[in-house]
């Protein structure tokens, strides 16, 4: 065969192989899985990811965990109420010694076993082994099975926080964890201390326990279909409520950079990642709706109170006045970085529930006021020089290092902007990004001057947790002095205060009305002393894709969006309860009609019925399955080019011979 | 006795023996440096674990620390020299240790073996294709010096070589996947689809190759330029050698001159680079694997670094060190066989 023909033939063959490689484009098996909901959450593959959902590294997908292993109740932030789920009701005994939970009958585990009180008790005994907060914070000291469907918890320390720790805990099966929960109960009954070798050995064994099966009572079931890119979960057909309207849920693995292209390609229906402002703008341009729900937390500027003048309240107040927090929030996260109205140490949403009108009116909002800031700095003896910087009495420039976690894009942006603003104001700030795993330790050890760490709590609605974050979490601990903020102080608002006592009293007993005075006092103290400056409240910028696979997104005013994104995710709740969200017609299996949008089966407690959703921006329907003409055209052009090149080369070769 | 001495002297002077001893010494030094440098990094797995537990569960620092000490079978408070000796002792016995952070308790070798085959598969195919393409295109460009092929391909090779591989990967995702939708995003993520059952089936194999395409293109694009430009330069230099002129004068066929006289000599210097690259196959490509969420040693290494999993980091670095050093040894030996001058100059037998 002549050389030229051989070349052309082999190239044609290669082109044919390439063409067969590209067709069919879509994964046919996956394309048949309808109705499908696609979310995103980072996870680790086995063996790194595992099924021991009590310990870190488990394949829980965090907000989606309760769709597999359900809690006894769901919590709605809008009206501070619990909605019965695996429990039908709960009560305190009149003497407030016991918290009794009555369980739902007829619930089955994914393997067909009955769900009973044994499973609930087992879950809490396993938590005992790990010293979970419900035990370590001293809320309970025993769990007893009353009958097959009743469990009672012995209360050691009464607090409304107890409700959340018990009712919102995902319940795991006794069949999987029986060895360890039985062991935990034995250790408890024998009074073995946690420091004993026997106890430590049990803990170590339990943490290394890797169950072979992954079952729950939830609306979703484990399929075993997992790769580093995605995981598939399927609907539990025997679920007691059977409200999930999607037969499949696919979760895309990865952090923001990995998930972004999927969102842009409209392959994700909902994601909770923190997207940078430029990406968010691109989403909006593509017609993807952005849901801005509160996270009840955000970045806070902390001061090392071992350093003068950072330990002078006037200096901290001056800094609060010198920062334009609206600008800081906007450059960091656009509309999702919202400045706070009250600077109460809590998110505004909770402040308005827990604080009296009188307290709210007393709170200094620290509106941007550089003149006021300058006045306060002069009061403490600093002077502004002709170079534009503030100087100490000895003439040296007032200069600090500001550290923040490097990998948190929004916090890094906040740190850079903060440095820029304060430099402009005359306080020299050197920004320093530290890797996110190391940064908290630097703060705890006191190896910082100014640092950005979190305020608030996205996982617990009680004010106790919000004040604990500032006064306790980042303060003195075993690792070091932390922010070194004194917890006994003289204040203008409230005289001499013991913050530790106030904090404990703010969560004591079951009567929230009795806790409110302490919470109000803490808010006033926080506002005056400013142990940290709440830079802004981080709202989510969650992309929600309407009209491709999912529709029915409620309008922004729906109270369901008051739920914390990471604490009680509203999309997860909507999927579980069957409220609002439903598949689009093109997301239904062939021959099936989508469910009617008329009456969403919404849980009765949380909010008034909302209007059927109105998509804010009409989005294009997904591409129907069919030939991809652009691809085939490109392939054809490539083939023509290859043939032409081969022909030319062969011709040139012959000539030269 | 003198025979034994003579034998020992012969062994000592043996080129392969000396290279092997030097290789072992390099591996030992690399292991030692890795051990200490890892521990110089700020933070340790216990601190990372404590921070995670406090953030995730609201535990106090003391409780989280108690938990960490109970959980991790490593005592970082032990003197460093003791930790080092323990590590060497276990290593000599083939024990890489157990993961202390990313999958506590799992043997490091088991974790590495989960990821290594995928890295070997993806990077070796890409490297070989890139090398072959670079060599072929380099020879063609050298032969057609100044022609359109040379001009276009040389410019292209210089351009793609200058673009970092992660940028090429991102561009592929953005343009081929998101903008033009020429290749589904789902095939640009992972090593295979979760919905396809792994097995020796056509469906699975096709799926694996579809997932390989994007990282493959990225890798080939980012490396083939280097091979091509080197090969072109070597070929041009060889074309001017007297033996090539003589061969032409003798009227030997052009194809024979190209392959046996020019190609064989021009490719020789590329072997060392190829051998080193082959060694680095075992390390995967951290950036490409993380951009395409591709299963591999590179992504494992990144995960172990962020969680400060000392044992896994040591294991991965050890594998990379051994493979690179052995690849170099192999290259030296191969080079010695191909070009006997190397052995003589190196003070060989």
Coordinates of N, CA and C in Angstrom, one line a residue, chain A residues 302-307 310-311 316 443-446 448 470-472 474-477 480-487 489 531:
Chain A
X302 N -11.3 40.6 66.1 CA -10.9 40.4 67.5 C -9.6 41.1 67.8
X303 N -9.5 41.5 69.1 CA -8.3 42.3 69.6 C -7.5 41.4 70.6
X304 N -6.3 41.5 70.5 CA -5.5 40.8 71.6 C -5.4 41.8 72.8
X305 N -6.1 41.4 73.8 CA -6.3 42.4 74.9 C -5.1 42.4 75.9
X306 N -4.0 41.7 75.5 CA -2.8 41.8 76.3 C -2.0 43.0 75.8
X307 N -2.4 43.6 74.7 CA -1.6 44.6 74.1 C -2.3 46.0 74.2
X310 N -5.0 48.0 72.4 CA -6.1 47.2 72.0 C -7.0 46.8 73.2
X311 N -6.4 46.9 74.4 CA -7.2 46.5 75.6 C -8.0 47.7 76.2
X316 N -11.1 50.3 70.9 CA -11.9 49.3 70.1 C -13.1 50.1 69.6
X443 N -4.8 32.2 67.2 CA -5.6 33.1 68.0 C -5.7 32.5 69.4
X444 N -6.0 31.2 69.5 CA -6.1 30.6 70.9 C -4.8 30.8 71.7
X445 N -3.6 30.7 71.0 CA -2.4 30.8 71.6 C -2.0 32.2 72.0
X446 N -2.8 33.1 71.4 CA -2.5 34.6 71.7 C -1.4 35.1 70.8
X448 N -1.2 36.8 68.1 CA -1.8 37.7 67.1 C -2.0 39.1 67.7
X470 N -17.9 34.5 71.5 CA -17.0 35.6 71.7 C -16.3 35.5 73.1
X471 N -17.2 35.3 74.1 CA -16.6 35.4 75.5 C -15.8 34.2 75.9
X472 N -16.2 33.0 75.4 CA -15.6 31.8 75.8 C -14.7 31.2 74.7
X474 N -13.2 32.0 71.9 CA -12.0 32.6 71.5 C -11.2 33.2 72.6
X475 N -11.7 33.0 73.8 CA -11.1 33.6 75.0 C -10.1 32.5 75.7
X476 N -9.7 32.9 76.9 CA -8.7 32.0 77.5 C -9.1 30.5 77.5
X477 N -8.1 29.7 77.2 CA -8.3 28.2 77.2 C -7.0 27.5 77.4
X480 N -3.9 28.6 75.3 CA -3.3 29.9 75.6 C -4.3 30.9 76.0
X481 N -3.9 32.2 75.9 CA -4.8 33.3 76.5 C -5.9 33.7 75.5
X482 N -5.8 33.2 74.2 CA -6.9 33.7 73.3 C -6.9 35.2 73.2
X483 N -8.1 35.7 73.1 CA -8.2 37.2 73.0 C -7.9 37.9 74.4
X484 N -7.8 37.1 75.4 CA -7.5 37.5 76.8 C -8.5 38.6 77.3
X485 N -9.7 38.4 77.0 CA -10.7 39.4 77.4 C -11.2 39.1 78.8
X486 N -11.0 40.0 79.8 CA -11.4 39.8 81.2 C -12.9 39.6 81.3
X487 N -13.3 38.6 82.0 CA -14.7 38.2 82.1 C -15.4 38.9 83.4
X489 N -15.7 42.7 84.7 CA -15.3 44.0 84.3 C -16.3 45.0 84.9
X531 N -15.7 43.2 72.7 CA -14.6 42.3 72.7 C -14.3 41.9 71.3

